[in-house]
Short mmCIF file of C-alpha atoms (C1' of nucleotides) in Angstrom, two decimals:
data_model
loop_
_atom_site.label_atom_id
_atom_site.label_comp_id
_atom_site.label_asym_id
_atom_site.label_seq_id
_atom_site.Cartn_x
_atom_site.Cartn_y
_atom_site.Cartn_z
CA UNK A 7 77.39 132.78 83.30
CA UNK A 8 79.51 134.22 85.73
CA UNK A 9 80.41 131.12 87.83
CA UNK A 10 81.06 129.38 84.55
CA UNK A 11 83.90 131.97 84.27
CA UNK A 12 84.79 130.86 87.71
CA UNK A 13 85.25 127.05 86.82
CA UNK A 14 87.54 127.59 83.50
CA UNK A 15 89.67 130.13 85.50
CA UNK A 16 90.24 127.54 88.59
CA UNK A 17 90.51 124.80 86.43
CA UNK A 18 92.82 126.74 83.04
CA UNK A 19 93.98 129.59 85.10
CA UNK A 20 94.15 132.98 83.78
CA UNK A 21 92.37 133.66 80.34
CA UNK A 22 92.18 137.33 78.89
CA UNK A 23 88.69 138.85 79.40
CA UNK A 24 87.93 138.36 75.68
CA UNK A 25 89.01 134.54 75.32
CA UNK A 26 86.78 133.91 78.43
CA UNK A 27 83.74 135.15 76.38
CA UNK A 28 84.52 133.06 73.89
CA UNK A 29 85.18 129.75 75.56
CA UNK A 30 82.22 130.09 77.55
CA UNK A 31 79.81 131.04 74.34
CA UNK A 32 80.50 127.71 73.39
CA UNK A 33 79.20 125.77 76.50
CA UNK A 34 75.49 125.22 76.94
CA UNK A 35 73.47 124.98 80.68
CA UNK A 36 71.38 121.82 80.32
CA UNK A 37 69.82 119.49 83.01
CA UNK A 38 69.79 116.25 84.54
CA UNK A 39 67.38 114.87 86.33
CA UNK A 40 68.38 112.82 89.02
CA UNK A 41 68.79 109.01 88.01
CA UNK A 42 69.54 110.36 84.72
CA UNK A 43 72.44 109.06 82.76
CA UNK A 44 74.97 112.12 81.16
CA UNK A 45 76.96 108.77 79.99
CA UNK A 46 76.77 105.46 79.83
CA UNK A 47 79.74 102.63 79.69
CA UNK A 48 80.42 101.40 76.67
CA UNK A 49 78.94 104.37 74.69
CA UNK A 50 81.26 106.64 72.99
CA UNK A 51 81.73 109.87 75.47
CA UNK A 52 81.01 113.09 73.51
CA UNK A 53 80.60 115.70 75.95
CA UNK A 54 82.78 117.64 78.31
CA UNK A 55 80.22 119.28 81.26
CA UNK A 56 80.99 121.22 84.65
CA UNK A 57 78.65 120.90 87.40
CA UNK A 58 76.92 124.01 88.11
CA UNK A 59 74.44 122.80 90.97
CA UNK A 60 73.57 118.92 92.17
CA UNK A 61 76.10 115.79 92.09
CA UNK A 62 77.20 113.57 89.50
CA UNK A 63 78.88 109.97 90.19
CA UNK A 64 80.94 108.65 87.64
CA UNK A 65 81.18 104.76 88.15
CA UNK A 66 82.05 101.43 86.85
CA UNK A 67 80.68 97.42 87.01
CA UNK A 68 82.77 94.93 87.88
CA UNK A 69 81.49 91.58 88.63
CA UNK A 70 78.01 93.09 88.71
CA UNK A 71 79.61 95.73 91.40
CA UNK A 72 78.95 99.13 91.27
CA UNK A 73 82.43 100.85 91.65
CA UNK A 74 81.99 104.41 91.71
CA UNK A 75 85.49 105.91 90.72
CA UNK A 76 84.55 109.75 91.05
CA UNK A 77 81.63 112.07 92.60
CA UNK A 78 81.24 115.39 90.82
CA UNK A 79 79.96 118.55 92.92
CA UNK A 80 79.86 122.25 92.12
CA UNK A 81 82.73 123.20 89.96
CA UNK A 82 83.86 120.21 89.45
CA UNK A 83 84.02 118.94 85.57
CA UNK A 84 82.98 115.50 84.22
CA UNK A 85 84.00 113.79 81.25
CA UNK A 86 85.35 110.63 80.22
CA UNK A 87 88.93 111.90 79.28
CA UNK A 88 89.78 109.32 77.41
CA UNK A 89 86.48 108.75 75.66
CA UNK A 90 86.58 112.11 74.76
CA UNK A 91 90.21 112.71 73.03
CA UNK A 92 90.03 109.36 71.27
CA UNK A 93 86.63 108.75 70.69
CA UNK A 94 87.20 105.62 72.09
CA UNK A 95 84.07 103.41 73.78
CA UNK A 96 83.77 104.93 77.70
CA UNK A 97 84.43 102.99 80.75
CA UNK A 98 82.29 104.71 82.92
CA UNK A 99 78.84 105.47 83.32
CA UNK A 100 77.91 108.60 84.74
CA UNK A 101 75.10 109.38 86.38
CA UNK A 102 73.36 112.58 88.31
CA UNK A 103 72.92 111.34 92.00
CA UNK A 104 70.31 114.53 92.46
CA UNK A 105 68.79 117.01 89.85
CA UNK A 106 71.87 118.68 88.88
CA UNK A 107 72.60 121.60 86.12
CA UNK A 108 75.90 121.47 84.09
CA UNK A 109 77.54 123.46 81.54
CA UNK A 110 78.12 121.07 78.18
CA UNK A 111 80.18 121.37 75.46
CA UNK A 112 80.33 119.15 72.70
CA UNK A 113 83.70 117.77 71.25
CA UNK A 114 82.94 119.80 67.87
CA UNK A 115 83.06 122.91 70.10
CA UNK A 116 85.37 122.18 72.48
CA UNK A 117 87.93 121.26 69.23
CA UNK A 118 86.78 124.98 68.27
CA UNK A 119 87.97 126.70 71.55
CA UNK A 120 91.60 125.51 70.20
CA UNK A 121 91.25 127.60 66.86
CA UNK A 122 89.61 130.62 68.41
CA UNK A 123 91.47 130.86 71.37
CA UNK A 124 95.32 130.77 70.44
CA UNK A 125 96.77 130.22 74.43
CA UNK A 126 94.22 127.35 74.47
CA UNK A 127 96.60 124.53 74.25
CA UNK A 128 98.92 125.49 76.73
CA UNK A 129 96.08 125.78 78.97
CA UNK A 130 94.83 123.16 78.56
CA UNK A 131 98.08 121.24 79.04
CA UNK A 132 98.18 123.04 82.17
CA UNK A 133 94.56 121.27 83.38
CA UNK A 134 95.52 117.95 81.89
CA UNK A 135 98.99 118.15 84.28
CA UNK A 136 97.14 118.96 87.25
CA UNK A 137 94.59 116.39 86.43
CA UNK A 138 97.76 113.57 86.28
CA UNK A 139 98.89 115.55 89.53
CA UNK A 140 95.63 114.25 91.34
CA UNK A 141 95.56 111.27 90.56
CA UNK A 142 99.01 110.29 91.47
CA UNK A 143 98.26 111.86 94.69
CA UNK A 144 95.31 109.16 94.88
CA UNK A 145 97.08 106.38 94.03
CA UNK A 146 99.67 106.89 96.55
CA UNK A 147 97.41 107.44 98.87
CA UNK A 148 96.46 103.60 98.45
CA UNK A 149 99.74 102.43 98.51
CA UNK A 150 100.61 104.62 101.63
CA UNK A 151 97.45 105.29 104.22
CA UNK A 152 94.87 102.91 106.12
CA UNK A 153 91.30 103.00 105.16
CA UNK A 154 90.85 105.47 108.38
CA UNK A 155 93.90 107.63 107.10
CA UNK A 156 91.86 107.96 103.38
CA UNK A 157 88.60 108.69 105.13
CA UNK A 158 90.00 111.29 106.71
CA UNK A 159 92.25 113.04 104.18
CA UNK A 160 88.69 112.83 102.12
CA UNK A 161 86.71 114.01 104.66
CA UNK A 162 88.88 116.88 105.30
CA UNK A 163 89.16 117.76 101.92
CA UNK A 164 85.31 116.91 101.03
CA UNK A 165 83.46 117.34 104.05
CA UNK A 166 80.54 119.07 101.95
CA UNK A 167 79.64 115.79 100.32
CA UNK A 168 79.38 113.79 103.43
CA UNK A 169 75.62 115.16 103.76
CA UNK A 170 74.93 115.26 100.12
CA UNK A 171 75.85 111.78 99.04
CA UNK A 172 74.42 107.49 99.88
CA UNK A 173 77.85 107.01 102.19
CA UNK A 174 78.20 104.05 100.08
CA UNK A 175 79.46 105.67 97.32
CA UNK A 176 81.57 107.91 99.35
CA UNK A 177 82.95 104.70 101.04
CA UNK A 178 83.22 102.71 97.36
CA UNK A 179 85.66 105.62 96.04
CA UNK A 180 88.05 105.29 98.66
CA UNK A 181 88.42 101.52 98.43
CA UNK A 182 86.60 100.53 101.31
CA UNK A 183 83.21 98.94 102.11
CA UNK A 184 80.36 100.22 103.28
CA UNK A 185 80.54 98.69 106.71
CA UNK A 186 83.79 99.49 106.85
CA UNK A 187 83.27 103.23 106.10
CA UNK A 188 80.14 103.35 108.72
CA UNK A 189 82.69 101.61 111.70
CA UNK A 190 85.55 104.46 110.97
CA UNK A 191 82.57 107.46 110.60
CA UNK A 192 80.85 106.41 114.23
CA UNK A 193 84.08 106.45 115.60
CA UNK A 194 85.07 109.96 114.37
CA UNK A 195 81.77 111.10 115.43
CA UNK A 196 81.99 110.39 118.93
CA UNK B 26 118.95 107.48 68.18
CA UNK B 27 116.82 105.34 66.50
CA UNK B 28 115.21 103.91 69.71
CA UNK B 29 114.38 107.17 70.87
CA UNK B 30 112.14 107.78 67.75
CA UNK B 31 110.37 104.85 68.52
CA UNK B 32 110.19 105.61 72.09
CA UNK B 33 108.77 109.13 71.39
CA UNK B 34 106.50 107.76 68.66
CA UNK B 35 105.23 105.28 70.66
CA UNK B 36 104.00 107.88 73.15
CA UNK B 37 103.27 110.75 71.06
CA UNK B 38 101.95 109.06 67.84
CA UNK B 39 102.57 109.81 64.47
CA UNK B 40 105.23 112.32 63.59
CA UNK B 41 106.60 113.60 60.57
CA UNK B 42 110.41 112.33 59.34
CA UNK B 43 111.67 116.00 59.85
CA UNK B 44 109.57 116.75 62.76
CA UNK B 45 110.81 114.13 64.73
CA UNK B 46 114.61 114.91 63.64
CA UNK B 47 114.05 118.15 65.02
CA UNK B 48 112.85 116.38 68.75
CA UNK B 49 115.70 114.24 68.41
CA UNK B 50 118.07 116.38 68.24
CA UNK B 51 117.15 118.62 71.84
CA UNK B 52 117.31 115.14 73.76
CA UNK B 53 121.23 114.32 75.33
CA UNK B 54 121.86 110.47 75.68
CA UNK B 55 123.63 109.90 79.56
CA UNK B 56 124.27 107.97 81.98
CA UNK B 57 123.05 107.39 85.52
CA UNK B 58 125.06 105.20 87.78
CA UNK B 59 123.36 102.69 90.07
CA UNK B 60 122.05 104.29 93.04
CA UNK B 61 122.43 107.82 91.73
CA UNK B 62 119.67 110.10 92.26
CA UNK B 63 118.09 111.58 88.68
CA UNK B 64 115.66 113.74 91.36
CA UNK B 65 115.27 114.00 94.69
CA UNK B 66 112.40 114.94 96.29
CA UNK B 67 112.09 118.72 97.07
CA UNK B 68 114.44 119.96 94.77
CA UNK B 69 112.59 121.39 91.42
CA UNK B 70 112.59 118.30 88.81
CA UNK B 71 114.02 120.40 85.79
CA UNK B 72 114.45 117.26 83.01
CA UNK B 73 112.71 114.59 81.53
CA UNK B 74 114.09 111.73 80.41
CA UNK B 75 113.59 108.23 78.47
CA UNK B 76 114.71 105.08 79.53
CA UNK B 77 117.38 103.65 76.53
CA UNK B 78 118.32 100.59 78.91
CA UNK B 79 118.81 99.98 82.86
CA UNK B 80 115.60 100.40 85.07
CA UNK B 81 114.45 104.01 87.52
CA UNK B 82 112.49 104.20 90.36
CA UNK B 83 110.43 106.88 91.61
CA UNK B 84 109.73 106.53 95.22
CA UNK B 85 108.63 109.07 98.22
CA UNK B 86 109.54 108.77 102.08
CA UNK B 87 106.36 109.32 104.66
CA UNK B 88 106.55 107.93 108.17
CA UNK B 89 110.23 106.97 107.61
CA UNK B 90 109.11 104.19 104.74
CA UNK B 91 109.87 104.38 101.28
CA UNK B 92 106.90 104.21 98.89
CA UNK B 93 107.58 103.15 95.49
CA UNK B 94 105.26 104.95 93.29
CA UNK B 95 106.33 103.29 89.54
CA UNK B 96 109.68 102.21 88.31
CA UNK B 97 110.84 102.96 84.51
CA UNK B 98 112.05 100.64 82.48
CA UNK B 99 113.29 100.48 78.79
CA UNK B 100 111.15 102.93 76.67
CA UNK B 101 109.17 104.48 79.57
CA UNK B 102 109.38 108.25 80.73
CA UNK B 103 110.45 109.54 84.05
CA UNK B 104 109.99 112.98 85.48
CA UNK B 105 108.21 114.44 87.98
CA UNK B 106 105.66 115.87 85.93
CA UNK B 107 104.22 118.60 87.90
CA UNK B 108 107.36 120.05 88.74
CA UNK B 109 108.43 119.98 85.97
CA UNK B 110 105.77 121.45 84.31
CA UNK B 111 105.19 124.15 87.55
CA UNK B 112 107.85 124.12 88.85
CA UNK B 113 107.32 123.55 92.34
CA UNK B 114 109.46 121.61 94.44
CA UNK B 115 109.06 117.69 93.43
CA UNK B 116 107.49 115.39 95.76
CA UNK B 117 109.37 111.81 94.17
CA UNK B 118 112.76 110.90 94.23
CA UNK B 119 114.47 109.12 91.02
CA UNK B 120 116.95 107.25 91.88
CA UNK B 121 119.03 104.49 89.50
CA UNK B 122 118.22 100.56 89.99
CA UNK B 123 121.44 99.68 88.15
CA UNK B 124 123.35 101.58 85.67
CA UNK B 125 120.90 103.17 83.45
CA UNK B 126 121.11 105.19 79.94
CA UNK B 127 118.80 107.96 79.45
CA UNK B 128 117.69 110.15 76.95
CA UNK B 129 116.80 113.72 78.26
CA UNK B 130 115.76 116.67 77.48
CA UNK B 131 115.88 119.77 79.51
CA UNK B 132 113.03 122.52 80.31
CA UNK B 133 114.10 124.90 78.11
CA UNK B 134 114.92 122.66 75.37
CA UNK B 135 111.52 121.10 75.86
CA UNK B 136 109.49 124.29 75.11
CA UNK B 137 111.51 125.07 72.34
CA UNK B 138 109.72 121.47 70.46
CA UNK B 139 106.76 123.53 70.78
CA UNK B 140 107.74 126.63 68.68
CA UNK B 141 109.60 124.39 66.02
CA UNK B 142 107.06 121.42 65.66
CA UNK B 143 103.74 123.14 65.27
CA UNK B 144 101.99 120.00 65.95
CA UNK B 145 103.55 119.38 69.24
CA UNK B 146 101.00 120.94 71.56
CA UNK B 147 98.15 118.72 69.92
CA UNK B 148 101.03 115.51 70.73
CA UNK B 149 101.37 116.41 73.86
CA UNK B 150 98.02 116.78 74.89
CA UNK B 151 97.34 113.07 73.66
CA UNK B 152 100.23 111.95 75.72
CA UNK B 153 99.12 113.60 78.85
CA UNK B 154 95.30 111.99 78.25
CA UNK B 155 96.90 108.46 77.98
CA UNK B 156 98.87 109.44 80.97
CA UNK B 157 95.98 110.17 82.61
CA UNK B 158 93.81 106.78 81.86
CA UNK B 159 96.13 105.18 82.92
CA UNK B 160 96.30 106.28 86.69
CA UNK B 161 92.68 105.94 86.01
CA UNK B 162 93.24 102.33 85.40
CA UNK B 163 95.61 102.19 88.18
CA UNK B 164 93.31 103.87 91.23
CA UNK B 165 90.52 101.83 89.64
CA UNK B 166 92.55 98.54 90.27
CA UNK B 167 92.70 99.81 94.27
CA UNK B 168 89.10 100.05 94.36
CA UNK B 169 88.14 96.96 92.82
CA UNK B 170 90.81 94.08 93.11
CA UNK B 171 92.58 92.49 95.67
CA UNK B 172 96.36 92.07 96.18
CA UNK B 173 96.43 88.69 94.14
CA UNK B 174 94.11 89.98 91.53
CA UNK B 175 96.67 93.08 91.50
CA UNK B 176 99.74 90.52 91.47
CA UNK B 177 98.37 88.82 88.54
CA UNK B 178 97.74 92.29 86.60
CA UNK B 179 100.95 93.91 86.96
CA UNK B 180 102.37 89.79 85.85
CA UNK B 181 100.43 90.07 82.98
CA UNK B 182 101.90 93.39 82.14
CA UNK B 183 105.38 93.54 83.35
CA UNK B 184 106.44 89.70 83.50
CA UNK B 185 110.20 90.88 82.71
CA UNK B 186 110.66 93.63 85.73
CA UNK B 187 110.06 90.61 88.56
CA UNK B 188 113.52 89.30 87.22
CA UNK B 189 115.48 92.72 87.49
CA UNK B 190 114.36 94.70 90.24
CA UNK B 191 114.13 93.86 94.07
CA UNK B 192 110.39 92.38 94.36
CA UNK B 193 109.77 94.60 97.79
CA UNK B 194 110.04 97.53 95.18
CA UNK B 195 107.27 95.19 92.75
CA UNK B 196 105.47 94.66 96.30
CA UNK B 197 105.62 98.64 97.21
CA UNK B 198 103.94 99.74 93.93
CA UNK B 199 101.22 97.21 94.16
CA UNK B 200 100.41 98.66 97.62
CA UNK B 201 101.56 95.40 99.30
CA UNK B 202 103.68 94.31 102.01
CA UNK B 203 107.16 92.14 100.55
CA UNK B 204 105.86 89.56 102.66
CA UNK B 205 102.36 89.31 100.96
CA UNK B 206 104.12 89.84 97.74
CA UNK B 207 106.45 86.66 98.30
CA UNK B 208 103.53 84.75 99.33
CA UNK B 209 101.61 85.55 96.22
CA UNK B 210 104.45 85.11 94.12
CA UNK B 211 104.92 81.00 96.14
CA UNK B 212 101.18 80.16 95.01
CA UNK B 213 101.62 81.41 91.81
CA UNK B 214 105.24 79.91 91.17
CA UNK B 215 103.79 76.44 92.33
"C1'" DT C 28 136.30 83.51 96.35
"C1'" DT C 29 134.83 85.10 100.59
"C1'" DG C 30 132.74 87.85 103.78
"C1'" DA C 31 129.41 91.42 104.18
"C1'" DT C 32 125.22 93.15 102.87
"C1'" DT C 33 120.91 93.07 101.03
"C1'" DT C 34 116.88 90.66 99.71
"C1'" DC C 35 113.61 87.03 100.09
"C1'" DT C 36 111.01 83.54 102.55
"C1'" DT C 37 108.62 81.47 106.26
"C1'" DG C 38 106.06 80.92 110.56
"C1'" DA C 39 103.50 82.76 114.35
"C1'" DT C 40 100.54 86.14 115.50
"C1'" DA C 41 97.98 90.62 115.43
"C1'" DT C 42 95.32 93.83 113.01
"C1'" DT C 43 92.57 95.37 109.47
"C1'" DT C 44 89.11 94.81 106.44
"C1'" DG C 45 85.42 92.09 104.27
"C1'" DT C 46 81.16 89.21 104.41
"C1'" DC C 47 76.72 88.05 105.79
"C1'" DA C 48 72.53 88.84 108.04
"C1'" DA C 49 69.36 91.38 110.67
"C1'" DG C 50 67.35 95.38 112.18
"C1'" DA C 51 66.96 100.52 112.57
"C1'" DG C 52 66.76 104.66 110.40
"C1'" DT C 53 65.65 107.65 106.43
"C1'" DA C 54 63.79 109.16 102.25
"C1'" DA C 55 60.65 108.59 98.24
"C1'" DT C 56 56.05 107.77 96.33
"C1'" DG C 57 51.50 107.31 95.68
"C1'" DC D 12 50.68 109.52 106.04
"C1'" DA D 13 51.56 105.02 105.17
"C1'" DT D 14 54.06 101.81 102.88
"C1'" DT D 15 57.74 100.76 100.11
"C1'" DA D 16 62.30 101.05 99.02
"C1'" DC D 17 66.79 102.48 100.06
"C1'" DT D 18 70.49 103.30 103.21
"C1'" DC D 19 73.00 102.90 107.30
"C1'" DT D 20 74.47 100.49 111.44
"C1'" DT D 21 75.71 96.69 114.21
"C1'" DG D 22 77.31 92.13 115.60
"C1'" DA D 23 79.43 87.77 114.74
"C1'" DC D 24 82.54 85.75 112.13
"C1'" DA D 25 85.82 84.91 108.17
"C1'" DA D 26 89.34 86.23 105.20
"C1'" DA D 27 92.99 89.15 103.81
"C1'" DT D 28 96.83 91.55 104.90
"C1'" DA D 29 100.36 93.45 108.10
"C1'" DT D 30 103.87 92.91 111.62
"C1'" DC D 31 107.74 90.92 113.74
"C1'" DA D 32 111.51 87.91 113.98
"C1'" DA D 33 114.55 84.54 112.28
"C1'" DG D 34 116.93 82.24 108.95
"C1'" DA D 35 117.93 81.16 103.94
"C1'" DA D 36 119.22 82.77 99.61
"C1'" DA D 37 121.12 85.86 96.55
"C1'" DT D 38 124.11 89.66 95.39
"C1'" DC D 39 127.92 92.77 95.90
"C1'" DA D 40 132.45 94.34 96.67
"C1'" DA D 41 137.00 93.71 98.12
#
DNA sequence: TTGATTTCTTGATATTTGTCAAGAGTAATG
DNA sequence: CATTACTCTTGACAAATATCAAGAAATCAA
């Protein structure tokens, strides 16, 4: 479970040897098979999972529109937050774009890591403010860049996915269409 | 200070009589002047404060332009969030619409709530998740909506800011030129 | 109250992005 | 490997939004 250890540290920082073992005793390696839904909108959200191999796409409909919101690779953890914490229905379905293996824990033993674990909720503070970090970072990046200025911050930062993932949805998460997305990628490419 | 329990209440949930006392009492009521800075960007963002009455706005420079990322007014928070919580150098500036009265609370006094409320942690991390869902909401409403649909939204929401605060500032949060803004706002006025 | 300053509106125009439709390319399945 | 289904690209066009410039309106400060 080694790369397990990897994804708590990057994600909670440091954690003593001991606590590690602990936190990661209560996660289980599962799979989904690709087309396979880990959650679906409307559902209560239970589970908190990292991605350990493959691609999940977290996503909403809109006026029958499939608005994908968030793709998951390697590392990368997938929940929905809110869903989650309050138990509250989920707005997002999501769904493994290829067979993909995760680590899963539920909410009864993620709730558990806080009593075993006593530095667990400043850690975890720690992830939830870098989480809020992020995503002010993405929402000014609509209110200050061009769709060719978020295509390339993304693709700089995400290149990997570009050859893993339907462009569509990689175009949909920036705020862009399709077309749109295509038009901006053949001109980088030439 | 009894608007300051409800703020904090209405952020952090339910908190005991004494427990909130002891909150209370770390925060310092003060004053801002119109067109002070609370923060500016680069400098490490060392408070946090609540809005008692007046209106801040947290805004960023690129490419010369002034982006206006959210503005603050009566009961909301304002801090730069990562820095204060890493304390690395802040990337908004804060900066006084009119006169404004805060309540705020410094670093140090802020990690003291944690050792004398021994429910704060579990507060905190509730805040932070509705935090969170709600930049969800907000880099959702860039993928999916246009500027009118966004308009309408942030009308619904926050009818009473269009009357107090310059509208390019309403415009620049919305991820809109002043000029689409106040053509928007001519339909919708008509 | 009166200038001075800032903010807002409006029109003309340019640019960006979206829509629709068709075809080409690619991958999935039996 | 063949056919079926996706996915991507491209062009023509439409719609949305930005830019620039000028003037009107509102606000501020002396």
């Amino acid at each position: 479970m080694t790369e397990l250890e990897q994804y708590i540290k990057s994600y909670f920082g440091v954690v003593s040897s001991n606590d590690l073992q602990t936190i990661i005793s209560l996660f289980q390696l599962a799979s989904v098979k690709k087309g396979e839904f880990l959650l679906q909108s409307d559902r209560r959200c239970d589970t908190l999972s990292f991605v350990q191999s493959g691609l999940l796409r977290m996503f909403a409909i809109t006026d029958g529109k499939e608005v994908t919101q968030w793709i998951s690779s390697k590392g990368y953890f997938a929940t929905d937050l809110s869903s989650f914490v309050f138990e509250t229905p989920s707005r997002w379905n999501i769904q493994a774009l290829v067979d993909t293996e995760i680590y899963i824990i539920t909410r009864e033993d993620y709730q558990k890591i806080g009593d075993l674990v006593p530095k667990w909720s400043e850690l975890e503070k720690l992830f939830l403010v870098r989480c809020f970090t992020t995503l002010e970072d993405r929402v000014f990046s609509h209110l200050s860049m061009t769709a060719k200025e978020r295509y390339d911050l993304f693709f700089e930062q995400n290149s990997e996915l570009f050859n893993q993932v339907p462009l569509q949805f990689i175009a949909s998460l920036l705020g862009m269409t399709p077309e749109t997305f295509s038009r901006i990628r053949k001109k980088r490419m030439s």
